mmCIF file of C-alpha atoms and ligand atoms in Angstrom:
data_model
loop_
_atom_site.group_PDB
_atom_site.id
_atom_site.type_symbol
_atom_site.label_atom_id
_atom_site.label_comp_id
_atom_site.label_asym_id
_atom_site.label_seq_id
_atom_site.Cartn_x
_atom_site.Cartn_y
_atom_site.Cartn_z
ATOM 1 C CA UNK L 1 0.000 0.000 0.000
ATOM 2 C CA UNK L 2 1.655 2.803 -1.195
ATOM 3 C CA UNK L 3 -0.697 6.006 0.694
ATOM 4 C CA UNK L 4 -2.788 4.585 3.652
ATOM 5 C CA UNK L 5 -5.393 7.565 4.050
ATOM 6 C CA UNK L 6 -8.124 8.006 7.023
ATOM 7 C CA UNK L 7 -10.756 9.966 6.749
ATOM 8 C CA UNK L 8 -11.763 11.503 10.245
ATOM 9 C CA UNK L 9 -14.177 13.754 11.746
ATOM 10 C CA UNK L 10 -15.120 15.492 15.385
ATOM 11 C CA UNK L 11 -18.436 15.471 14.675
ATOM 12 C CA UNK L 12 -21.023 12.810 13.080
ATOM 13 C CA UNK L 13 -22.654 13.080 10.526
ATOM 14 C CA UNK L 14 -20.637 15.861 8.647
ATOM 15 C CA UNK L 15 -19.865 13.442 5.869
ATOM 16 C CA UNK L 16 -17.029 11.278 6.239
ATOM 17 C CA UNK L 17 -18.187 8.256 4.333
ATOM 18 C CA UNK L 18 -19.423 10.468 1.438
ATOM 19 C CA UNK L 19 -16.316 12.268 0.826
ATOM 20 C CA UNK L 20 -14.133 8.683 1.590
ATOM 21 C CA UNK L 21 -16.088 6.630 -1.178
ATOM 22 C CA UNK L 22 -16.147 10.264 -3.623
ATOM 23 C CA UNK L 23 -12.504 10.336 -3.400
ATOM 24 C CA UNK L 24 -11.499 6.889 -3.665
ATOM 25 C CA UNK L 25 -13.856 6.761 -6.917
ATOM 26 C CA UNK L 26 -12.153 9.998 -7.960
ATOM 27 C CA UNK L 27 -8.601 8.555 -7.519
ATOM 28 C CA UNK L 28 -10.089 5.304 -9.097
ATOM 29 C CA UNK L 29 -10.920 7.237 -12.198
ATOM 30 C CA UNK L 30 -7.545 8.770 -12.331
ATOM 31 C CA UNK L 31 -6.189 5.667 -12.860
ATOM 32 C CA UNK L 32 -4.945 4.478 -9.233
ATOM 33 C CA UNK L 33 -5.648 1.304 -7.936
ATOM 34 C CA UNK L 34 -8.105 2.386 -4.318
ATOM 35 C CA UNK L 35 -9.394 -0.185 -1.558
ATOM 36 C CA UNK L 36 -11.842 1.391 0.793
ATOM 37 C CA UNK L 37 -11.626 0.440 4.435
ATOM 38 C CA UNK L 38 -14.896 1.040 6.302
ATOM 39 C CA UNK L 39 -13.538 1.318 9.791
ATOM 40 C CA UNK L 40 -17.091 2.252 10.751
ATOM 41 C CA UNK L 41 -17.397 -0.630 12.784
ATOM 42 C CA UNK L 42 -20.371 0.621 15.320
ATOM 43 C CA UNK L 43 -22.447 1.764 12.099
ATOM 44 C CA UNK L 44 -20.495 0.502 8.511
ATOM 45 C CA UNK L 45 -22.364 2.808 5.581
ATOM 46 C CA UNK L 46 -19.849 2.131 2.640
ATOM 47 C CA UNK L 47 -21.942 -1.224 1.943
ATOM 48 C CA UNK L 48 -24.938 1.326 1.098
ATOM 49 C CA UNK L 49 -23.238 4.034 -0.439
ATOM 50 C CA UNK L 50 -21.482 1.632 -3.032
ATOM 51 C CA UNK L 51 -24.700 -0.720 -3.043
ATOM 52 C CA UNK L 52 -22.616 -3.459 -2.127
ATOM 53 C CA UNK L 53 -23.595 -6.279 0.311
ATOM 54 C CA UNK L 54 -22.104 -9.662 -0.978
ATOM 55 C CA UNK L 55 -20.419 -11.631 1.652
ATOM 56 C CA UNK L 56 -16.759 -11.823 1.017
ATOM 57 C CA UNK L 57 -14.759 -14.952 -0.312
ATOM 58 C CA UNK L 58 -11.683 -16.498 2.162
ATOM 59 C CA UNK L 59 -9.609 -17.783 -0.047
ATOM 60 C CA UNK L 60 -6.029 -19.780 1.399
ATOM 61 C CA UNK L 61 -6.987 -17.869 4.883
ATOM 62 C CA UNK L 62 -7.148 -14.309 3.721
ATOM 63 C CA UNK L 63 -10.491 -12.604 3.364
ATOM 64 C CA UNK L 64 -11.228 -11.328 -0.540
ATOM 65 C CA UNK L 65 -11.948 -7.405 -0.729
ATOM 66 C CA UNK L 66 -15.294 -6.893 -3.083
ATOM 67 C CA UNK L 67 -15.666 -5.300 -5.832
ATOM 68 C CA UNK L 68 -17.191 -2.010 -6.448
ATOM 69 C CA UNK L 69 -16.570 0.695 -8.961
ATOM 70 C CA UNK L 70 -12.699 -0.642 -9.908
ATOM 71 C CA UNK L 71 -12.400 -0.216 -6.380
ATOM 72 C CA UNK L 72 -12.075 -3.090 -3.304
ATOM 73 C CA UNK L 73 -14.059 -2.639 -0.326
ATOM 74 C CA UNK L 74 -14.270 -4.101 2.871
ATOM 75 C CA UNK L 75 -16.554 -3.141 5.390
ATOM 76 C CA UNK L 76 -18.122 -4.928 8.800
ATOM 77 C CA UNK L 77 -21.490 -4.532 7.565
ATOM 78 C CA UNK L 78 -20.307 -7.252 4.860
ATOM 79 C CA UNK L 79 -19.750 -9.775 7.635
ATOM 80 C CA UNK L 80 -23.085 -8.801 9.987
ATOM 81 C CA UNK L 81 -26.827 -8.713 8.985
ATOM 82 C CA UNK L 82 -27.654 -5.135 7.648
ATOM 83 C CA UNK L 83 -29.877 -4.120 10.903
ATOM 84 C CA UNK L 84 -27.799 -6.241 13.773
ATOM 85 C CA UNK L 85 -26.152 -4.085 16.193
ATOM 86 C CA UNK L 86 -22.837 -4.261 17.059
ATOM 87 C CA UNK L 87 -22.574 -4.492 20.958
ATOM 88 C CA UNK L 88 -18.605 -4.920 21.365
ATOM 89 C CA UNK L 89 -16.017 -3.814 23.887
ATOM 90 C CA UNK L 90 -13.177 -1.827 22.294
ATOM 91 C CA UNK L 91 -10.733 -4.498 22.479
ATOM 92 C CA UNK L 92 -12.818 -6.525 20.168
ATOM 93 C CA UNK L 93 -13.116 -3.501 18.133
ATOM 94 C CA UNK L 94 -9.650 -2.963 17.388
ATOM 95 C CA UNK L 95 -9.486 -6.527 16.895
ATOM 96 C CA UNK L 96 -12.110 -6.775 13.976
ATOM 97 C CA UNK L 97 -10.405 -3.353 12.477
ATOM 98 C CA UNK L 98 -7.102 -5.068 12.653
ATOM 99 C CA UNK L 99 -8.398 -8.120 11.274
ATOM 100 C CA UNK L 100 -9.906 -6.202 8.362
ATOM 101 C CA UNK L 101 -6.405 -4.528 7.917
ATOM 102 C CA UNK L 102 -3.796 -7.260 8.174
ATOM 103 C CA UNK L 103 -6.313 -10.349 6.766
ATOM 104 C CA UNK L 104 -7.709 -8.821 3.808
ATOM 105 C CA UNK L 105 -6.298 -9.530 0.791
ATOM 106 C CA UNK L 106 -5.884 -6.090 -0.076
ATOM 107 C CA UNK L 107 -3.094 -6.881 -3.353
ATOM 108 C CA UNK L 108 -1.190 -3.676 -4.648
ATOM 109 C CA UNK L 109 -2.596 -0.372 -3.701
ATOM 110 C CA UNK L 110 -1.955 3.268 -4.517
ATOM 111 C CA UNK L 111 -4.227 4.140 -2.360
ATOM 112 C CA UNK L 112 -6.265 2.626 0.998
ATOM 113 C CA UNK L 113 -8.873 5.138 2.095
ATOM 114 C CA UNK L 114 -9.991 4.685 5.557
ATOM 115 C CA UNK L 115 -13.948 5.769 6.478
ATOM 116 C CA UNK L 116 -13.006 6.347 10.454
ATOM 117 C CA UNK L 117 -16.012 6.678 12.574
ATOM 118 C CA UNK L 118 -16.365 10.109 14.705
ATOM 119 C CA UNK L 119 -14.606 11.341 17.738
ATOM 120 C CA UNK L 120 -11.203 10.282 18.848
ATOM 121 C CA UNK L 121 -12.260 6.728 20.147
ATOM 122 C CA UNK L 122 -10.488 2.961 20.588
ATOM 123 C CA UNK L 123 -10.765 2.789 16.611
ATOM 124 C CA UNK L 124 -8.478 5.768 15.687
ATOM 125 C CA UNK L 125 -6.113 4.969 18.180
ATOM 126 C CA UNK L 126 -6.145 1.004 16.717
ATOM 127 C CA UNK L 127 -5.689 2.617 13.304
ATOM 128 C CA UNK L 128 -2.873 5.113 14.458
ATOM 129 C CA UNK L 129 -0.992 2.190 16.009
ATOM 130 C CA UNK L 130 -1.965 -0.878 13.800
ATOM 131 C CA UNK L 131 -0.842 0.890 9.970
ATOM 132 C CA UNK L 132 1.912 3.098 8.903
ATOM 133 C CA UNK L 133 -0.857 5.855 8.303
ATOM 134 C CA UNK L 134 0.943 8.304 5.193
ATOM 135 C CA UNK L 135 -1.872 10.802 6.898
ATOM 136 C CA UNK L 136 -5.466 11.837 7.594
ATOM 137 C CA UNK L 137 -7.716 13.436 5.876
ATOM 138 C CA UNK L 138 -10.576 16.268 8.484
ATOM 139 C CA UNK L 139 -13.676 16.531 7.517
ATOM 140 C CA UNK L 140 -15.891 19.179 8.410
ATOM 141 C CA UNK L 141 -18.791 21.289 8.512
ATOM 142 C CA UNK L 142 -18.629 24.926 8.612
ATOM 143 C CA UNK L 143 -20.575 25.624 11.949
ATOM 144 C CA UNK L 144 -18.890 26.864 15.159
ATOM 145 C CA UNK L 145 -20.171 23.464 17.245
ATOM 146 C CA UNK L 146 -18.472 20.736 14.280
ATOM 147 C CA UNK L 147 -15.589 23.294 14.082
ATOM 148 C CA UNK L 148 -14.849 23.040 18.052
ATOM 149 C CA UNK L 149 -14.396 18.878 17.609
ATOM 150 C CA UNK L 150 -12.654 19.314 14.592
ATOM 151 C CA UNK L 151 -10.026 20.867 16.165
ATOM 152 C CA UNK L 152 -10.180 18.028 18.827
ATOM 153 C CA UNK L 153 -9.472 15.296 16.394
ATOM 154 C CA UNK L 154 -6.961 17.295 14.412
ATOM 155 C CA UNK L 155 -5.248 17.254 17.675
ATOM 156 C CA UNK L 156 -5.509 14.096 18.773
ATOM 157 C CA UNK L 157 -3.840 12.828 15.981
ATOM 158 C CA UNK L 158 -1.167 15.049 16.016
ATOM 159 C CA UNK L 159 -0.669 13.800 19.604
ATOM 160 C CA UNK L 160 -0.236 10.327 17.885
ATOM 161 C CA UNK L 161 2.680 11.674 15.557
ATOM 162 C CA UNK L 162 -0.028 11.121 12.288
ATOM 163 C CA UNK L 163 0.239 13.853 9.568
ATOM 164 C CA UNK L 164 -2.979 16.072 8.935
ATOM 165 C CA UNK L 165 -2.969 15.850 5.039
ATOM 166 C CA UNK L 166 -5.064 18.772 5.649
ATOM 167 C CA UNK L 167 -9.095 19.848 6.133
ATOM 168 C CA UNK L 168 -12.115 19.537 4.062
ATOM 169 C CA UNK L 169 -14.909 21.384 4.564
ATOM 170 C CA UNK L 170 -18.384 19.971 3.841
ATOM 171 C CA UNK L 171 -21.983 21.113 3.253
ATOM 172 C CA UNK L 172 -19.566 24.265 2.787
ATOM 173 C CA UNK L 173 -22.090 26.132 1.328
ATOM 174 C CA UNK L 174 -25.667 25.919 -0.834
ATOM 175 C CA UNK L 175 -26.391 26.993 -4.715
ATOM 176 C CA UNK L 176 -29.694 27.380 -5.356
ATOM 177 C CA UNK L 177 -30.420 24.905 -8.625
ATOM 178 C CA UNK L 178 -33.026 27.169 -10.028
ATOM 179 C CA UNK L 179 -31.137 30.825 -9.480
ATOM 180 C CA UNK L 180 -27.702 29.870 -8.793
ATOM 181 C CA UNK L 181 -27.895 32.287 -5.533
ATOM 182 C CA UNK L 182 -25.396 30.948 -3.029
ATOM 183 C CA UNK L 183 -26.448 30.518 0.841
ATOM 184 C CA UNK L 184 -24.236 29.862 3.695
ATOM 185 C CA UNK L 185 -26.285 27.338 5.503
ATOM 186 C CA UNK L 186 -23.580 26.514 8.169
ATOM 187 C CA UNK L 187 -22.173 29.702 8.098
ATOM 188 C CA UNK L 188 -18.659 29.980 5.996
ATOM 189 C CA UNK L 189 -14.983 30.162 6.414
ATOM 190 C CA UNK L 190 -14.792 28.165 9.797
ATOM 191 C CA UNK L 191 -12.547 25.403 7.967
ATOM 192 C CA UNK L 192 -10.128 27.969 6.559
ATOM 193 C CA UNK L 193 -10.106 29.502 9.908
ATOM 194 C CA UNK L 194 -8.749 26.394 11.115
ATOM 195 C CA UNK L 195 -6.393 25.563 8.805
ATOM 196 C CA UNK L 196 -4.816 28.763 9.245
ATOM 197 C CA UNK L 197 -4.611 27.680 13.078
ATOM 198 C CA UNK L 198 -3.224 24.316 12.387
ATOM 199 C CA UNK L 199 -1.187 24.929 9.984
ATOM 200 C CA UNK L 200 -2.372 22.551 7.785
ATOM 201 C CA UNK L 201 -4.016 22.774 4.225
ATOM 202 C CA UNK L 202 -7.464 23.239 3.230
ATOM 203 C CA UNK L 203 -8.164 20.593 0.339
ATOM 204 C CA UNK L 204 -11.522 22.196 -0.375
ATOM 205 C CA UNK L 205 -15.005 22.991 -0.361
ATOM 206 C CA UNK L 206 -17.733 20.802 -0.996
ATOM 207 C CA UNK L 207 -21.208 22.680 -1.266
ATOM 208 C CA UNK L 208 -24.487 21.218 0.082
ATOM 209 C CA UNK L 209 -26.146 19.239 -2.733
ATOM 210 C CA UNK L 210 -29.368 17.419 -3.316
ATOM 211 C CA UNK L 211 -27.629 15.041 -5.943
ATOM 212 C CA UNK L 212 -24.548 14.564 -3.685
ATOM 213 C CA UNK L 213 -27.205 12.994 -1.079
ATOM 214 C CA UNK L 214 -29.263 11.257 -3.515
ATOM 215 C CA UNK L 215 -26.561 9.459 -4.738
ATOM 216 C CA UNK L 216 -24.979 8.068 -1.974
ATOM 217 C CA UNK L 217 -28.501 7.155 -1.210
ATOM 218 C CA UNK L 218 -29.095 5.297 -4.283
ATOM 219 C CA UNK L 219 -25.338 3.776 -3.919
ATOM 220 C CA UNK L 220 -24.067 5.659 -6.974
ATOM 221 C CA UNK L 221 -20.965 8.021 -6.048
ATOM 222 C CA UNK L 222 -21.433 11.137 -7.690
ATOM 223 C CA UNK L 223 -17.775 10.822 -8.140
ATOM 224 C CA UNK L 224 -17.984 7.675 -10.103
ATOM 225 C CA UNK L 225 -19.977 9.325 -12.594
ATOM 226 C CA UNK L 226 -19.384 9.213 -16.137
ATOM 227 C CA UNK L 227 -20.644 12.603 -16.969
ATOM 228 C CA UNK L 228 -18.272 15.634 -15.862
ATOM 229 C CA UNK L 229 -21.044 16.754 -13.514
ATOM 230 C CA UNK L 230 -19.612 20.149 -11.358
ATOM 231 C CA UNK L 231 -20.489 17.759 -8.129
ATOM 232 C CA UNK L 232 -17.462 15.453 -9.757
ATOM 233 C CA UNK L 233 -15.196 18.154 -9.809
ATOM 234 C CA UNK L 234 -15.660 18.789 -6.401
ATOM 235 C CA UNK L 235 -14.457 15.995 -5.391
ATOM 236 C CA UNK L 236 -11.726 15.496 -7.837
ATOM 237 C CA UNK L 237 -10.271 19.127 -6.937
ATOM 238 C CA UNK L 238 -10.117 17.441 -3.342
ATOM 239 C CA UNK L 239 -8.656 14.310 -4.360
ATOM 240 C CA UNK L 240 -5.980 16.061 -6.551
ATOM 241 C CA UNK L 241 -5.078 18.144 -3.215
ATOM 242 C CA UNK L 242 -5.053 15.094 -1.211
ATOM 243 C CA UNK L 243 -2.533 12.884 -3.187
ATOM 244 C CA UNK L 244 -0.631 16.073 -3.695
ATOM 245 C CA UNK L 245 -0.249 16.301 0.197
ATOM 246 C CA UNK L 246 0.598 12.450 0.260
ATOM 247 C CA UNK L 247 3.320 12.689 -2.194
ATOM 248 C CA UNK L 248 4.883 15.491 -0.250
ATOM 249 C CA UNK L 249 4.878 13.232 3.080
ATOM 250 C CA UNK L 250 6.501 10.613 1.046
ATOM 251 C CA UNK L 251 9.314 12.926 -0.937
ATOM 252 C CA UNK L 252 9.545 13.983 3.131
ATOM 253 C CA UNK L 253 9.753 10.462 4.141
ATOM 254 C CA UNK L 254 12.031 9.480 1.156
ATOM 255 C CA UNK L 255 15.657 11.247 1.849
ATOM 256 C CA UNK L 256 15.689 9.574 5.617
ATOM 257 C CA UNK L 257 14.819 6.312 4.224
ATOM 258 C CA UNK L 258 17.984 6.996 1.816
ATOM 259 C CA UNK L 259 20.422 7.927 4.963
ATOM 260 C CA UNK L 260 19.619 5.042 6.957
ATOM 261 C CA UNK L 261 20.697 2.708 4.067
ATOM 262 C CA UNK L 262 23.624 4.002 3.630
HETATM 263 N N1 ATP I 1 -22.146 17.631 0.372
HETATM 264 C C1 ATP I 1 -23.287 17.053 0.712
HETATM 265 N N2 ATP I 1 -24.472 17.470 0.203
HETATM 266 C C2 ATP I 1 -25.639 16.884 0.544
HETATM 267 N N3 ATP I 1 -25.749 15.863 1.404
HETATM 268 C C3 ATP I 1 -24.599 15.400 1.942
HETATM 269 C C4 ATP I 1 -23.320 15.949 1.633
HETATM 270 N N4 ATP I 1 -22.380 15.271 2.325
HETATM 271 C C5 ATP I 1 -23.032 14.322 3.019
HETATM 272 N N5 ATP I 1 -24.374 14.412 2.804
HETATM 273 C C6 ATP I 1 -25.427 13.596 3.403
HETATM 274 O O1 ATP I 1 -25.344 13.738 4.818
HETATM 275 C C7 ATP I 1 -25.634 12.514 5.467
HETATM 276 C C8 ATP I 1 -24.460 12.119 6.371
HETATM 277 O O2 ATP I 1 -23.339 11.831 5.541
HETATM 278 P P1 ATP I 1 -22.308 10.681 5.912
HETATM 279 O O3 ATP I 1 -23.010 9.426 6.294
HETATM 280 O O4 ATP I 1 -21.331 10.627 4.801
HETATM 281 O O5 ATP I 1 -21.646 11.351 7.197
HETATM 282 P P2 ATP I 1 -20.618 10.700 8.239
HETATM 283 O O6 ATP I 1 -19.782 11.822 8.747
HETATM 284 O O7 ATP I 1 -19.933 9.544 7.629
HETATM 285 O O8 ATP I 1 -21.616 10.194 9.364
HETATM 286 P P3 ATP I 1 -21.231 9.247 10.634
HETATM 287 O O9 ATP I 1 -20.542 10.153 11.602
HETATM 288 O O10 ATP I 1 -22.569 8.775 11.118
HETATM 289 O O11 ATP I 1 -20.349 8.158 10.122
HETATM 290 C C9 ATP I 1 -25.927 11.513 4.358
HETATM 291 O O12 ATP I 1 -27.301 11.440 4.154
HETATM 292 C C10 ATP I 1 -25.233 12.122 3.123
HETATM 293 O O13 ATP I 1 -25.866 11.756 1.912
HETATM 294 MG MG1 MG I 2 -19.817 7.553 8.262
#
């Protein structure tokens, strides 16, 4: 895996999942080879918004990744019934997420996206410890109360020595289909504010859109998309910012790598 990604939040609900599977299928389309990790172990969605339930093959002891979109998924909610709760401890957590890590057959990988659930719980700090993590990816929302726990997570893993690949903000703003008239729902300019705080990047801005929703409703990534919708770029102008982050790390990473061999 050459870029192991997580996608965190403070705050649920700001969109996480939506932006992990929109970027991977943007990367996907670029022509990397993406495996989504749905670390959402308490409440999996990447089964829905790739409309992909199969159970998954094991195959000489290692459990097969599905297929979805060019890209491979594996999720809990592909090894549980759709409505059964999960009632675990967290050392059972990080177990399943480091099951789902190190026993998937993952192959080759430019990319591993991982859909982190919110907070700063047992499953970050399993992820944080368990993978090399190149960085993470914030997401979100513009409004002072999702802004406050964003900064929480974006500290907590810099407390665990992970890189912030930088901040997206979500449900940035809304365009009005029928007059074009821009609204700042959320209010605007929170994410930036942060960034400028942290010190760390801001990838983008993804507006509050009805076909955004209805497709990861209907389990069709807007990013996937064949037409060059301006939802796609949205998401592509955050993916291209992304991988340009990762790179960085790794050109950062490369010269000490080169030292200690010699
Ligand atoms: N840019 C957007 N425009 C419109 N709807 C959106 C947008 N982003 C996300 N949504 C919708 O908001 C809801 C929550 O999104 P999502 O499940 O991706 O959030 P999450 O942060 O992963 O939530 P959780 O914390 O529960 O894991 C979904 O119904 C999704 O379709
Ligand atoms: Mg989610």
């Amino acid at each position: 895996m050459k870029n192991v990604i997580g996608v965190a939040s403070g705050k649920g609900g700001v969109g996480k999942s939506t932006v992990t599977v929109n970027l991977a299928c943007s990367l996907s389309r670029s022509g990397a080879t993406v495996g989504v990790l749905d670390a959402d172990v308490y409440g999996p969605s990447v089964p829905t918004l790739l409309n992909v339930w199969d159970t998954p093959r094991v195959i000489e002891d290692r459990i097969q990744p599905l297929q979805a979109y060019g890209l491979r998924v594996m999720s809990m909610g592909f090894l549980i019934g759709s409505d059964e709760p999960i009632v675990w401890r967290g050392p059972m957590i990080s177990q399943a997420v480091t099951q789902m890590v190190q026993e998937v057959a993952w192959g080759e990988l430019d990319y591993l996206l991982i859909d982190l659930p919110p907070g700063t719980g047992d499953i970050q700090l399993t992820i944080a410890q368990v993978l090399n993590l190149t960085g993470v990816v914030i997401v979100t929302t513009p409004q002072h109360v999702a802004l406050g726990i964003a900064s929480k997570a974006q500290a907590m893993f810099k407390q665990l020595h992970v890189p912030i690949l930088g901040i997206v903000e979500n449900m940035s703003y809304f365009l009005c289909p029928s007059c074009g008239e821009r609204t700042d729902i959320f209010s605007h300019g929170g994410a930036q504010n942060l960034c400028e705080r942290a010190k760390v990047p801001l990838l983008g801005e993804i507006p509050l859109d009805t076909l955004v929703r209805e497709s990861g409703d209907s389990g069709r990534p807007i990013a996937a998309d064949e037409s060059n919708s301006a939802q796609r770029q949205f998401f592509d102008t955050v993916a291209r910012n992304m991988a340009r982050q990762a790179s960085i790390r790794a050109a950062r990473v490369l010269p000490l790598v080169q030292v200690e061999q010699r």
